[in-house]
Amino acid sequence: MENKETLLGKTPEEIQEVVDRLGLPRFTGKQLIDWIYNKRVASFEAMTNLSKKSRELLAERYEVGLHAPLKEQVSTDGTKKYLFAADELTVESAYIPDRERATLCVSTQVGCQMDCLFCATGKQGFEKNLNAAEIMNQILSLPEFDTLTNIVFMGMGEPLNNYDALLRSLDILTAEWAMGWSPTRITVSTCGVIPNLKRFLTESKCNVAISMHSPFHDERLKLMPIEKNYPIKEVIHLVKQHDWHGQRRLSFEYIVFKDLNDSREHVKEIARLLGSLRCRVNLIRYHKVPGIALKSPDNGTMTWFRDALNEKGIIATIRASRGQDIDAACGLLSTKR
């Protein structure tokens, strides 16, 4: 099959260049933007206000870039996991409905090079960065798109290691010419890639979630190799330079492992590191990854840990585990098989 250039992921200026190159009427550019980003149409043939000649010229050299999921799995709790094509590879995303809220967990890479001990995606290894079209397709081709209230970039991969494609996707999501979402409905998660995190804090207004998992250097290093180059203390120092008093939110993700990072000493050190920083700590129960000796805590430990942080003045909440039975919960996404 001949490879055709994809329009999904392009800016209005880039789409206008395509229109001009083909000698189409100038207004065709705005029509294409509307069909792709607002009406989410997958073929030129369905763009009924374009002339037949225009549709044929576009179809000869280009494709829209919207493709339905290859596979769907449904959890007993209502969570859905979707498998999408990414060239010859595949990538997963998770749709999580919760009463009046519906969140989509989006991937930015196939696999991941972070190699965190507790993560199935990291065990897959890194295979490729997704381009903006492959990222946006997970969102726009979602069958439940119209119900979405929030998007989190917490799927497969480290978003800040695919910075340009991530920023382009966020620009499309928040631009008035495209989807017009508020940045406060979007959260980007990172292990703490300091150079790109520094850029992100100034170049985007979306929420930030930082994977902590331990406040102690040696312990975090065993869990997350990134600690060697970007220690959590330096990550926290960076975010403390930013003003968090607006609507933008900062949170720290903390996977709790039984008898490892759930002690009173951990509570004290987390409180010391964060100090008066305006943020939230999301506590996540560890989800078992085959071949890894880490264990999940019981409900009592999770509740105690949350309450102990709250007593120290740290806002902490327990995130409910969703989609674990279909490997859609935190740390379980993988297309290795």
PDB file of C-alpha atoms in Angstrom, residues 15 48 50 53 81 88 103-104 115-116 119 159 161 169 192 203 212 239 247 253 275:
ATOM      1  CA  ILE A  15      -2.946  22.349   5.857  1.00  0.00           C
ATOM      2  CA  THR A  48     -19.524  16.693   1.527  1.00  0.00           C
ATOM      3  CA  LEU A  50     -15.750  19.835  -0.812  1.00  0.00           C
ATOM      4  CA  LYS A  53     -12.512  17.050  -7.778  1.00  0.00           C
ATOM      5  CA  LYS A  81      -8.741  -0.495  26.864  1.00  0.00           C
ATOM      6  CA  GLU A  88       3.552  -1.560  11.907  1.00  0.00           C
ATOM      7  CA  THR A 103     -10.922  10.305  31.502  1.00  0.00           C
ATOM      8  CA  LEU A 104      -8.795   9.052  28.626  1.00  0.00           C
ATOM      9  CA  ASP A 115      12.763   1.016  32.572  1.00  0.00           C
ATOM     10  CA  CYS A 116      11.053   1.603  35.921  1.00  0.00           C
ATOM     11  CA  CYS A 119       6.095  -0.918  35.101  1.00  0.00           C
ATOM     12  CA  PRO A 159       5.716  12.143  27.380  1.00  0.00           C
ATOM     13  CA  ASN A 161      10.904  12.264  25.893  1.00  0.00           C
ATOM     14  CA  SER A 169      -0.876  17.514  20.309  1.00  0.00           C
ATOM     15  CA  GLY A 192      11.056  14.186  35.883  1.00  0.00           C
ATOM     16  CA  GLU A 203       5.535  26.546  27.031  1.00  0.00           C
ATOM     17  CA  MET A 212       7.912  10.286  42.827  1.00  0.00           C
ATOM     18  CA  VAL A 239       8.808  23.066  40.216  1.00  0.00           C
ATOM     19  CA  GLN A 247      -5.830  27.103  37.982  1.00  0.00           C
ATOM     20  CA  GLU A 253       2.215  10.233  41.744  1.00  0.00           C
ATOM     21  CA  GLY A 275       7.136  21.789  52.287  1.00  0.00           C
TER      22      GLY A 275
END
